Short mmCIF file of C-alpha atoms and ligand atoms in Angstrom, two decimals:
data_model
loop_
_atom_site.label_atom_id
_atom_site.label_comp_id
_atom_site.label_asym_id
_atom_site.label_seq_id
_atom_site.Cartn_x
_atom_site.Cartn_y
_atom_site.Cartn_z
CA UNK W 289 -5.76 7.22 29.49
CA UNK W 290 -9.81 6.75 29.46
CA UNK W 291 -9.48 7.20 25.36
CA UNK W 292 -13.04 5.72 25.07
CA UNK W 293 -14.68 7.79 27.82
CA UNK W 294 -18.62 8.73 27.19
CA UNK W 295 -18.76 6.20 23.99
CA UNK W 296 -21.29 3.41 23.66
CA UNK W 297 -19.81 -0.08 21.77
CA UNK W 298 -21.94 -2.50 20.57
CA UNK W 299 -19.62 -5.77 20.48
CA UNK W 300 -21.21 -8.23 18.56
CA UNK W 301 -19.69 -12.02 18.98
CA UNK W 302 -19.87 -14.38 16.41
CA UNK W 303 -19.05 -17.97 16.48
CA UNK W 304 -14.98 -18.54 15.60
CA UNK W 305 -12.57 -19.55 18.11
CA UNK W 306 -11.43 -16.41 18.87
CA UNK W 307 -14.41 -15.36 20.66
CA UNK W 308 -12.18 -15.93 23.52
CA UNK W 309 -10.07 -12.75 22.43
CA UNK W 310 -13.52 -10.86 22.54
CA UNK W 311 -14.11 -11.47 26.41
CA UNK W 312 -10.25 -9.90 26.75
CA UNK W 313 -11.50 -7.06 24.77
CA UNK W 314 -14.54 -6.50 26.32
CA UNK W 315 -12.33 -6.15 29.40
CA UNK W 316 -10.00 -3.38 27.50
CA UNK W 317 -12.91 -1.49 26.17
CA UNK W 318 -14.16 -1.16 29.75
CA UNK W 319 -10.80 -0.44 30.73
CA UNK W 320 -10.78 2.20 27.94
CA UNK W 321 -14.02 3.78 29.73
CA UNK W 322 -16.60 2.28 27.20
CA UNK W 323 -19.79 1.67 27.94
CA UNK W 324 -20.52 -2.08 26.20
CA UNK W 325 -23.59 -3.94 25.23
CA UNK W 326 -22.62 -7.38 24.36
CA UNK W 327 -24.43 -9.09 21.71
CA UNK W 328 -23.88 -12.95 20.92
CA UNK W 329 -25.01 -15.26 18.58
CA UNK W 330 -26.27 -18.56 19.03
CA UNK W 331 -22.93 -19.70 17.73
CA UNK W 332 -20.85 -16.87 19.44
CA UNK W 333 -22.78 -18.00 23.03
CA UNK W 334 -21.12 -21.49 21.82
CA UNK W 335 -18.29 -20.52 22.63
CA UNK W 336 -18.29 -17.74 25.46
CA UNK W 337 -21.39 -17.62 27.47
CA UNK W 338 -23.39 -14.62 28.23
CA UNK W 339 -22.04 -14.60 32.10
CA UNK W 340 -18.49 -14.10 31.27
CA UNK W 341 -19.56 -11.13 29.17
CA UNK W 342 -21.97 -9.89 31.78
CA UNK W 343 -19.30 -10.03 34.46
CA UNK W 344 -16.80 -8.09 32.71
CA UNK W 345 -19.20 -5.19 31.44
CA UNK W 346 -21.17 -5.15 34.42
CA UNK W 347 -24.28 -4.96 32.26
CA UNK W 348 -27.11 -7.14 30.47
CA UNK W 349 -25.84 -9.47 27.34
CA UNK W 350 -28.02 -9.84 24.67
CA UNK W 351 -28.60 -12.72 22.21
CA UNK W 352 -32.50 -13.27 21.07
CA UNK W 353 -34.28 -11.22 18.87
CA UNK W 354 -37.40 -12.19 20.71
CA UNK W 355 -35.74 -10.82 24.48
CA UNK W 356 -38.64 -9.28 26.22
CA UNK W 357 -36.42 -7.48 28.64
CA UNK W 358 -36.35 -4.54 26.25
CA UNK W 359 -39.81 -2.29 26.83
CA UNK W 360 -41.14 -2.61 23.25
CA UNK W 361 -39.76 -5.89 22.21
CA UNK W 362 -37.44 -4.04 20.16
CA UNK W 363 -33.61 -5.17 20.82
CA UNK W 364 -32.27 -5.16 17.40
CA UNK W 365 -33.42 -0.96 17.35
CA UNK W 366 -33.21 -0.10 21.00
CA UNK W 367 -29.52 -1.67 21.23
CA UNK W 368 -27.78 0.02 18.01
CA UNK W 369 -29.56 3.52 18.95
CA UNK W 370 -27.01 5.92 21.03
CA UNK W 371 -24.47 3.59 20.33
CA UNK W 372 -21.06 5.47 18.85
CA UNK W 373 -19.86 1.98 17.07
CA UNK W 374 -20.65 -1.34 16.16
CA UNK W 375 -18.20 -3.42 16.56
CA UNK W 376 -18.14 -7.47 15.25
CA UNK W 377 -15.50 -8.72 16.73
CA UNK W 378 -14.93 -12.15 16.29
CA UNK W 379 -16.37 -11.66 12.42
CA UNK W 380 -16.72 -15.21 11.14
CA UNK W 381 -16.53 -15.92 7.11
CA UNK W 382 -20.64 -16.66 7.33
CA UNK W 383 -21.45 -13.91 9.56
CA UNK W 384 -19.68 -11.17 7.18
CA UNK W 385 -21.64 -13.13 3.87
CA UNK W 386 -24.68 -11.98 5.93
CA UNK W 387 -24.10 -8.21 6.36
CA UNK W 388 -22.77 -8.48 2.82
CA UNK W 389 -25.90 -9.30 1.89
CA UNK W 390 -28.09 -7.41 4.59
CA UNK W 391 -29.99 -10.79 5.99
CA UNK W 392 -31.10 -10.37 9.01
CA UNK W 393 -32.22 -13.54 10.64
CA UNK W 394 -30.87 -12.82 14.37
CA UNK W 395 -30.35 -9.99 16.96
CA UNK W 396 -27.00 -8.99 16.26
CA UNK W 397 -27.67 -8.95 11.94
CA UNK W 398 -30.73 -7.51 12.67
CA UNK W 399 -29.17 -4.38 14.73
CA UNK W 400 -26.34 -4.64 12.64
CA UNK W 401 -29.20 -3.94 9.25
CA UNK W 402 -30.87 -1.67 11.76
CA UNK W 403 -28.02 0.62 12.53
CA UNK W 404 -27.45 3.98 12.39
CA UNK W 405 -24.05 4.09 13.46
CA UNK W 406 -20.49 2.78 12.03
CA UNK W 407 -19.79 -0.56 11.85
CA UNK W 408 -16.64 -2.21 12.50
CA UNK W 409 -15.33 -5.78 11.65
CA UNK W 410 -12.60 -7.82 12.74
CA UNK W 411 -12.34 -11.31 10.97
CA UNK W 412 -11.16 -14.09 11.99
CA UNK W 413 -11.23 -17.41 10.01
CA UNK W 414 -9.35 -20.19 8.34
CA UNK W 415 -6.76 -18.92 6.24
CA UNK W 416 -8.90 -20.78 3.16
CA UNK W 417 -12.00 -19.25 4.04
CA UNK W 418 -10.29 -15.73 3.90
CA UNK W 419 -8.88 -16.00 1.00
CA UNK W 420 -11.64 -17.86 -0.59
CA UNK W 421 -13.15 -15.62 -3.79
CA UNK W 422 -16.68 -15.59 -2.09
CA UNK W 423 -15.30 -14.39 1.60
CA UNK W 424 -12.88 -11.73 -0.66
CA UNK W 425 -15.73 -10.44 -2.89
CA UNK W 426 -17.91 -9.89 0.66
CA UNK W 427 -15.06 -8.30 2.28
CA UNK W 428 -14.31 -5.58 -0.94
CA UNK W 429 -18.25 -5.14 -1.14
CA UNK W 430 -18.18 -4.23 2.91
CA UNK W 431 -15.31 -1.62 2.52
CA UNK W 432 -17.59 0.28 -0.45
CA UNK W 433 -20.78 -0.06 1.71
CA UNK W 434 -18.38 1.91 4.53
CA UNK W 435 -17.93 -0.98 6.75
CA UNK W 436 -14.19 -0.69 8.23
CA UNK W 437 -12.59 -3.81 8.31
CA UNK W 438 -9.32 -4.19 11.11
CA UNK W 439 -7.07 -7.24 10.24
CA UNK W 440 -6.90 -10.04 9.71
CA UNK W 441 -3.38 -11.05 11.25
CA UNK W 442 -1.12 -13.48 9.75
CA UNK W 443 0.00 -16.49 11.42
CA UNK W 444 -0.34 -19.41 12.97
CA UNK W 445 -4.25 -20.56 13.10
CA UNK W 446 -6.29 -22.33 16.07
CA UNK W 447 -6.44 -25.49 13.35
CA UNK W 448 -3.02 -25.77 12.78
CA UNK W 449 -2.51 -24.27 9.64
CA UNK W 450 -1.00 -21.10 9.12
CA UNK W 451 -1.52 -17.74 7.61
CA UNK W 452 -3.85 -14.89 7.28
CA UNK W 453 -7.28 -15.19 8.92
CA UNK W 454 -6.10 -14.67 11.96
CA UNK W 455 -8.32 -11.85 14.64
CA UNK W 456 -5.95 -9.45 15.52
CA UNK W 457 -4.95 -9.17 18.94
CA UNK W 458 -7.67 -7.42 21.74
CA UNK W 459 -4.96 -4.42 22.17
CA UNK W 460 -4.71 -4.10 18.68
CA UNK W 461 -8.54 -3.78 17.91
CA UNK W 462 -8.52 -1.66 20.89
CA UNK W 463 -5.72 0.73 19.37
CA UNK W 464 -7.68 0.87 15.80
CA UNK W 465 -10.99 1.46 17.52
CA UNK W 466 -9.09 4.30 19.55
CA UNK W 467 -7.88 5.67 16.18
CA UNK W 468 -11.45 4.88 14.25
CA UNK W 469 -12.62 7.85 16.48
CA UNK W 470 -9.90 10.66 15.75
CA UNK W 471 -10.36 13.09 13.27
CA UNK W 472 -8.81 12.59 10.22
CA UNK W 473 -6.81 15.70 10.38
CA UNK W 474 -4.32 14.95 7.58
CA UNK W 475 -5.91 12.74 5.41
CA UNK W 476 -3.33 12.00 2.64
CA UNK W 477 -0.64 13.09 3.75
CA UNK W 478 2.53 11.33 3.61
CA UNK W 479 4.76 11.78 6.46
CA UNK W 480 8.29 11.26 7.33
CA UNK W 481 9.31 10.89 11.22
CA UNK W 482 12.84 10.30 12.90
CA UNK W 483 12.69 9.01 15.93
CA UNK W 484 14.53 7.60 18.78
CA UNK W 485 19.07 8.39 19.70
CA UNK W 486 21.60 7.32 17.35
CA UNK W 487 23.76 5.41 18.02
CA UNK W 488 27.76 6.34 17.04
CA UNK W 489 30.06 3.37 17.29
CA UNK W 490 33.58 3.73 18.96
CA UNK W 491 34.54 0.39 19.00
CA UNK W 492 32.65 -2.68 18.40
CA UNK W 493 31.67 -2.52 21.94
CA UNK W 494 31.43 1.10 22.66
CA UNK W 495 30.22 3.95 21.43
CA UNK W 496 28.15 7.51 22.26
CA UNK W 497 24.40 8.37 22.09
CA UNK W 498 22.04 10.04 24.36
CA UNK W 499 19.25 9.25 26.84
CA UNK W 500 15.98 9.77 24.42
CA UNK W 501 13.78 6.85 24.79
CA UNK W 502 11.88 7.49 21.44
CA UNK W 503 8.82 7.56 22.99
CA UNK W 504 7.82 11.05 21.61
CA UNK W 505 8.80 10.36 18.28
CA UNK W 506 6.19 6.85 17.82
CA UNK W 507 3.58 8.91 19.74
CA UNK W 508 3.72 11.72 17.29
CA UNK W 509 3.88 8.28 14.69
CA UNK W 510 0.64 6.86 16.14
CA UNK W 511 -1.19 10.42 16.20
CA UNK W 512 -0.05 10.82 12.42
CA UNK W 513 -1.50 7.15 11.73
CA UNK W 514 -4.84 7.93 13.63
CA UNK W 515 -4.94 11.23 11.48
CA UNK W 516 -5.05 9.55 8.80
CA UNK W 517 -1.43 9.52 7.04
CA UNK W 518 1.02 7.31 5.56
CA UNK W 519 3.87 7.24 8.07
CA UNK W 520 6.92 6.35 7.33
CA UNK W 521 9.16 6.00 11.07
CA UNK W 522 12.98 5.78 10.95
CA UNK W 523 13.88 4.92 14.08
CA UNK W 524 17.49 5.42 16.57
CA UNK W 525 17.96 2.34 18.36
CA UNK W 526 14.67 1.94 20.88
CA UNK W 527 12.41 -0.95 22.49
CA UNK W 528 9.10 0.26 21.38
CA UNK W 529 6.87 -1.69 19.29
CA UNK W 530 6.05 0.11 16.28
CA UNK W 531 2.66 1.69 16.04
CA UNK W 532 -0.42 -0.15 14.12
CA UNK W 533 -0.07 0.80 10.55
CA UNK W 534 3.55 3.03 10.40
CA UNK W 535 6.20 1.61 7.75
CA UNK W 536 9.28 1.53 9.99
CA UNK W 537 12.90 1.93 9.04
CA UNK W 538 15.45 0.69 11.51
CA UNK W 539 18.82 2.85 12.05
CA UNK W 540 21.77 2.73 14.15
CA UNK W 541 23.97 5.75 13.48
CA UNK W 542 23.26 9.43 12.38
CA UNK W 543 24.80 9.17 8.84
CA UNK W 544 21.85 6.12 8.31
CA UNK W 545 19.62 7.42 9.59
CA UNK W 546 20.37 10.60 7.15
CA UNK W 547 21.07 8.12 4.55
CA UNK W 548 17.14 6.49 5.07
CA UNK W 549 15.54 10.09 4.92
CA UNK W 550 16.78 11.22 1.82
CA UNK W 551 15.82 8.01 0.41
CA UNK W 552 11.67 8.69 1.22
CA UNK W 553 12.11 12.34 1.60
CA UNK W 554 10.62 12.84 -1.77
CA UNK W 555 7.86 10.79 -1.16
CA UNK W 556 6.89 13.37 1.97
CA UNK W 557 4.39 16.03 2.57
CA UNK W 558 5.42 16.68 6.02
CA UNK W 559 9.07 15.99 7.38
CA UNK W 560 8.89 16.37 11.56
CA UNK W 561 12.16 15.79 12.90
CA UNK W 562 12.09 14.02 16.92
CA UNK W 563 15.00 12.12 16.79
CA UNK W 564 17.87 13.34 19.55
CA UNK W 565 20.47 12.81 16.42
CA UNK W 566 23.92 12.88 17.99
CA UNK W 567 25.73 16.08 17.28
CA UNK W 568 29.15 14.37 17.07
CA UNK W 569 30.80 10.73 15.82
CA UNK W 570 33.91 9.36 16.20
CA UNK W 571 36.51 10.01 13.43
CA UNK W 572 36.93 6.69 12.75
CA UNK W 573 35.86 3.34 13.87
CA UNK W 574 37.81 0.52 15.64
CA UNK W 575 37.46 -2.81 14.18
CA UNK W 576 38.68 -4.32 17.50
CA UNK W 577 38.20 -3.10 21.09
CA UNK W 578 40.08 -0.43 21.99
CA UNK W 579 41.92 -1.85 25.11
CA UNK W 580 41.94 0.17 28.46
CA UNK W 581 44.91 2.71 29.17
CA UNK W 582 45.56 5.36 32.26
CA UNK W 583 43.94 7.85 29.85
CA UNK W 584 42.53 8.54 26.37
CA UNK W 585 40.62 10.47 24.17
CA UNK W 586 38.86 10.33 21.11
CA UNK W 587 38.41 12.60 18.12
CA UNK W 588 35.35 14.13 17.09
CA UNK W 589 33.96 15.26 13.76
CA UNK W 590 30.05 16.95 13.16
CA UNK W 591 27.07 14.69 11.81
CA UNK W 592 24.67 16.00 9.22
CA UNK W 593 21.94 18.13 10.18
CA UNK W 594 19.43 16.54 8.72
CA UNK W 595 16.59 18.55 9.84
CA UNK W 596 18.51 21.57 8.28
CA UNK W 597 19.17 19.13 5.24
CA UNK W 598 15.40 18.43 4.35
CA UNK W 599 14.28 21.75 5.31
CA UNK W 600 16.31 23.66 2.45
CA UNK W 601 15.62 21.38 -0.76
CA UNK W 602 13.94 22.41 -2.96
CA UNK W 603 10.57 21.72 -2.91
CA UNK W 604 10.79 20.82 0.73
CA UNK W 605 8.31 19.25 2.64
CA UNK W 606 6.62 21.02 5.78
CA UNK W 607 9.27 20.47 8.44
CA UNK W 608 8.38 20.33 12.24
CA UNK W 609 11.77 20.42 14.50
CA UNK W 610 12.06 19.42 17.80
CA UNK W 611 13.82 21.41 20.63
CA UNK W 612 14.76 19.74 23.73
CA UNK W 613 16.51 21.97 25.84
CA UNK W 614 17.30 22.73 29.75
CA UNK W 615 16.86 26.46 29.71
CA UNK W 616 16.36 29.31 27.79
CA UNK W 617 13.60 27.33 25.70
CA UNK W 618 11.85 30.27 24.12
CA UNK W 619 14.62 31.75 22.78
CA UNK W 620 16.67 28.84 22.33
CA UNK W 621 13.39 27.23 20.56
CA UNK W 622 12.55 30.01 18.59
CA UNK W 623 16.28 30.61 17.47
CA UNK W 624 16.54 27.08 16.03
CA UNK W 625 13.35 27.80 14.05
CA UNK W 626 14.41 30.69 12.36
CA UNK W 627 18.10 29.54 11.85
CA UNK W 628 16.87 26.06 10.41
CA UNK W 629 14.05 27.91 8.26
CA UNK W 630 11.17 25.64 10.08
CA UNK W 631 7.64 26.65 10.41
CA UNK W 632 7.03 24.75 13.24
CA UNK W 633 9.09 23.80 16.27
CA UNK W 634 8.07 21.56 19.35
CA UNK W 635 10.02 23.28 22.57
CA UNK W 636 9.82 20.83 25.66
CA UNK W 637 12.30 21.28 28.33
CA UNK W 638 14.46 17.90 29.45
CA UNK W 639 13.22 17.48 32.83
CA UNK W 640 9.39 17.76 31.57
CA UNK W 641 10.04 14.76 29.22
CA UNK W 642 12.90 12.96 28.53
CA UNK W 643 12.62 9.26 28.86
CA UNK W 644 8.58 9.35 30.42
CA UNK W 645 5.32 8.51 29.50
CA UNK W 646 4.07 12.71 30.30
CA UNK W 647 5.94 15.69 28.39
CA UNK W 648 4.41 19.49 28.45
CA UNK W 649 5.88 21.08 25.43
CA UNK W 650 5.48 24.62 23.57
CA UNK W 651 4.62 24.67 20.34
CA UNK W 652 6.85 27.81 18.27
CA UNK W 653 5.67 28.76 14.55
CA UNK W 654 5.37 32.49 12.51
CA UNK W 655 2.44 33.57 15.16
CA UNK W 656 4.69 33.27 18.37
CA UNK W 657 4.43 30.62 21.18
CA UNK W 658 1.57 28.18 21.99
CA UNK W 659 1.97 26.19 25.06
CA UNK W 660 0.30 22.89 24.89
CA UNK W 661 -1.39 20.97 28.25
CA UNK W 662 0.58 18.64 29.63
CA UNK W 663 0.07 14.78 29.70
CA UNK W 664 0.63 11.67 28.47
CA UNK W 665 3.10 12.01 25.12
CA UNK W 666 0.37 10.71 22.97
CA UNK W 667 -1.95 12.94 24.14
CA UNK W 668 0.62 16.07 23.42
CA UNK W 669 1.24 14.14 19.98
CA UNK W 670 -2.68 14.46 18.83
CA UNK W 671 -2.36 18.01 20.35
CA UNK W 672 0.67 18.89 18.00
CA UNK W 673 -0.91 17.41 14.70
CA UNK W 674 -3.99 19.48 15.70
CA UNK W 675 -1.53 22.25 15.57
CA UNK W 676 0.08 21.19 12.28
CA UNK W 677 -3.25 20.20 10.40
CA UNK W 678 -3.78 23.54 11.13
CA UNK W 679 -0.97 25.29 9.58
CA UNK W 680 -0.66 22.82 7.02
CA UNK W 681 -4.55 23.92 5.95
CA UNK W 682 -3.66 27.53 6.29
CA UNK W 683 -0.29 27.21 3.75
CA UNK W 684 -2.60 25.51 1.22
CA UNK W 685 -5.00 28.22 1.37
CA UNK W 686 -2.81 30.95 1.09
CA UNK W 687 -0.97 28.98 -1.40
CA UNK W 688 -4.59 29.37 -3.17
CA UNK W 689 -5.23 33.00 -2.93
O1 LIG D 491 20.07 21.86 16.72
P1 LIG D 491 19.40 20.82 17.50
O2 LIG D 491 20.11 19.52 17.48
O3 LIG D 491 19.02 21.15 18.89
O4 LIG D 491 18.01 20.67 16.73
C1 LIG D 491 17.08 19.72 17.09
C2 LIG D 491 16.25 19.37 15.90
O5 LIG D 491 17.06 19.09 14.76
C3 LIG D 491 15.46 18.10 16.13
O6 LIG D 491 14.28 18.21 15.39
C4 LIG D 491 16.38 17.02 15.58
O7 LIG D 491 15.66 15.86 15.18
C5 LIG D 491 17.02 17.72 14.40
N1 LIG D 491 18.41 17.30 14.14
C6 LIG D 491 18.72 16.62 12.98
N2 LIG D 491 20.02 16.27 12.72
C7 LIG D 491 21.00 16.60 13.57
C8 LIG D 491 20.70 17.29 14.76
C9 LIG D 491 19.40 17.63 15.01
O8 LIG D 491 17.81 16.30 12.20
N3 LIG D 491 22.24 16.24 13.31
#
């Protein structure tokens, strides 16, 4: 996906060790269809030099205030005008005492003093100079000035020591830059997700689940984040890494993963419901392998309907369903909406979705059907919390009249 297509990044380099991180995310921004001016500073240029920058962005890198290759002499306004972002990223401990304190005794301070654009940070230091009262005060008096500040990581530090200081990751500065520009559709909202199959043990070795890969549910996770919420992902046994910023909760079978909802179900504004939750366990379960015979069979009893479950509490939070079905999807869809009591369902049908990267799904709520474009599930996820903002903003309203 080009998720940066048409926007101009300033990446500013500063001088830490992880200025090697920035030429890998220079790469990704490209990648991302950014358009990037690179600016270094003396230290930064230490590090990485201005060729390995130029190479990957295929366009001039700047560095000295006094560059006459801009028309007027004027880098430090010419570079941070039409830009969509500043981004610092390595931000060392003395370079963020400097915006802290607006100096502005080189290019990239001067543009950054000079801007008229967001400004983004990503730190990376010694764990004592992060946590270090004078590097803490600078940080807090960024965040009220509306500088954004991603990271720092945790963990084990270019001088051997370890803890937080750390840059984050390229990917993961490219995932929060990606989510710095989505609108902040639901903006304090706390939201519950399920994600993922359960898992519904036979025997210690066997047992029955079903083919979701759990890849709609931590798209729709990610979208929620980028909007803004608190989201809180209980998630079926999957291999996805959990998306920047979501509080996950790890389940195996259905009754946990009912068990984990109605613990932070009261904590929820908005309930959305993507797990595949198997419709049936074992009665019973082996505590030794069940060994092989000519024939056998196994006896089934109903698991919660959780969905159902949250959707007729009292005081229940908006609930989004999910229908995943092979046929019939409007009225099966639609049915499950009304019978469940949901004012929202997402209708995809199996063989658009299951277990890709794409999906094409229909959206169901009080005004009928809405079919959504198809593409990539994270893509249909911002499409569907478009959709929900929506209704979400329309229920308080009416609420209010
Ligand atoms: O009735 P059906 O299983 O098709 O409904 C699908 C929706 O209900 C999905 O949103 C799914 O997450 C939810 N569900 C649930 N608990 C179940 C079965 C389904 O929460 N036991």
């Amino acid at each position: 996906m080009s998720e940066l297509h048409g926007k101009r990044v300033v990446l500013g380099v500063t001088g830490g060790v992880a200025a090697y991180k920035a030429a890998e995310l220079a790469r990704l921004l490209v990648k991302a269809g950014a358009e990037i001016d690179v600016v270094l500073t003396d230290a930064g240029a230490h590090f990485v030099g201005a060729p390995t920058f130029q190479a990957i962005t295929g366009r001039p890198v700047w560095h000295n205030l006094w560059d006459s290759r801009m028309d007027n002499a004027m880098a430090h306004i010419d570079l941070s005008r039409g830009a969509d972002v500043i981004l610092i990223a390595p931000a060392t401990a003395d370079f963020l005492a400097k915006l802290t304190h607006g100096m502005a005794d080189d290019l990239l301070s001067t543009l950054c003093l000079a801007r008229d654009c967001p400004l983004l940070v990503a730190p990376a230091m010694n764990r004592q100079m992060w946590q270090s009262p004078a590097t803490q005060r600078n940080v807090a008096q960024l965040g009220i000035d509306g500088v954004s500040v991603f990271g720092p990581a945790s963990g084990e530090q270019a001088c051997g020591e370890t803890g937080a200081g750390r840059m984050l990751e390229a990917s993961e500065i490219l995932d929060e830059l990606i989510a710095f520009f989505q609108p902040k559709l639901l903006n304090n909202q706390r939201v519950l997700i399920t994600a993922g199959p359960t898992f519904e043990a036979i025997d210690p070795v066997r047992g029955l689940t079903n083919a979701s890969s759990g890849k709609m549910g931590f798209a729709l996770a990610r979208a929620c984040v980028e909007a803004g919420a608190q989201v809180r992902l209980v998630a079926g046994p999957v291999v996805l890494d959990t998306p920047r910023g979501a509080m996950r909760i790890d389940v195996t079978s259905a009754a946990q993963m009912r068990d984990a909802v109605m613990q932070a179900v009261d904590d929820a504004d908005v309930f959305i419901g993507v797990a595949a939750v198997a419709d049936y366990r074992p009665v019973g379960n082996a505590v030794h392998k069940i060994k092989k015979t000519a024939a056998m069979s196994i006896d089934l009893v109903a698991n919660p309907d959780i969905l159902a479950e949250v959707a007729s509490r009292p005081n229940a939070p908006f609930c989004v369903g999910f229908a995943a079905e092979s046929q019939n999807l409007a009225s099966y869809a639609e049915g499950k909406r009304v019978a469940k009591k949901l004012p929202l369902v997402v209708g995809n049908l199996v063989q658009d979705g299951l277990g890709g990267d794409q999906n094409a799904v229909t959206l169901f709520d009080a005004n009928g059907a809405h079919p959504l474009s198809q593409g990539h599930k994270l893509a249909v996820a911002r499409d569907i919390v478009k959709h929900l903002a929506t209704l979400i903003s329309k229920g308080n309203s009416d609420a209010q009249n």
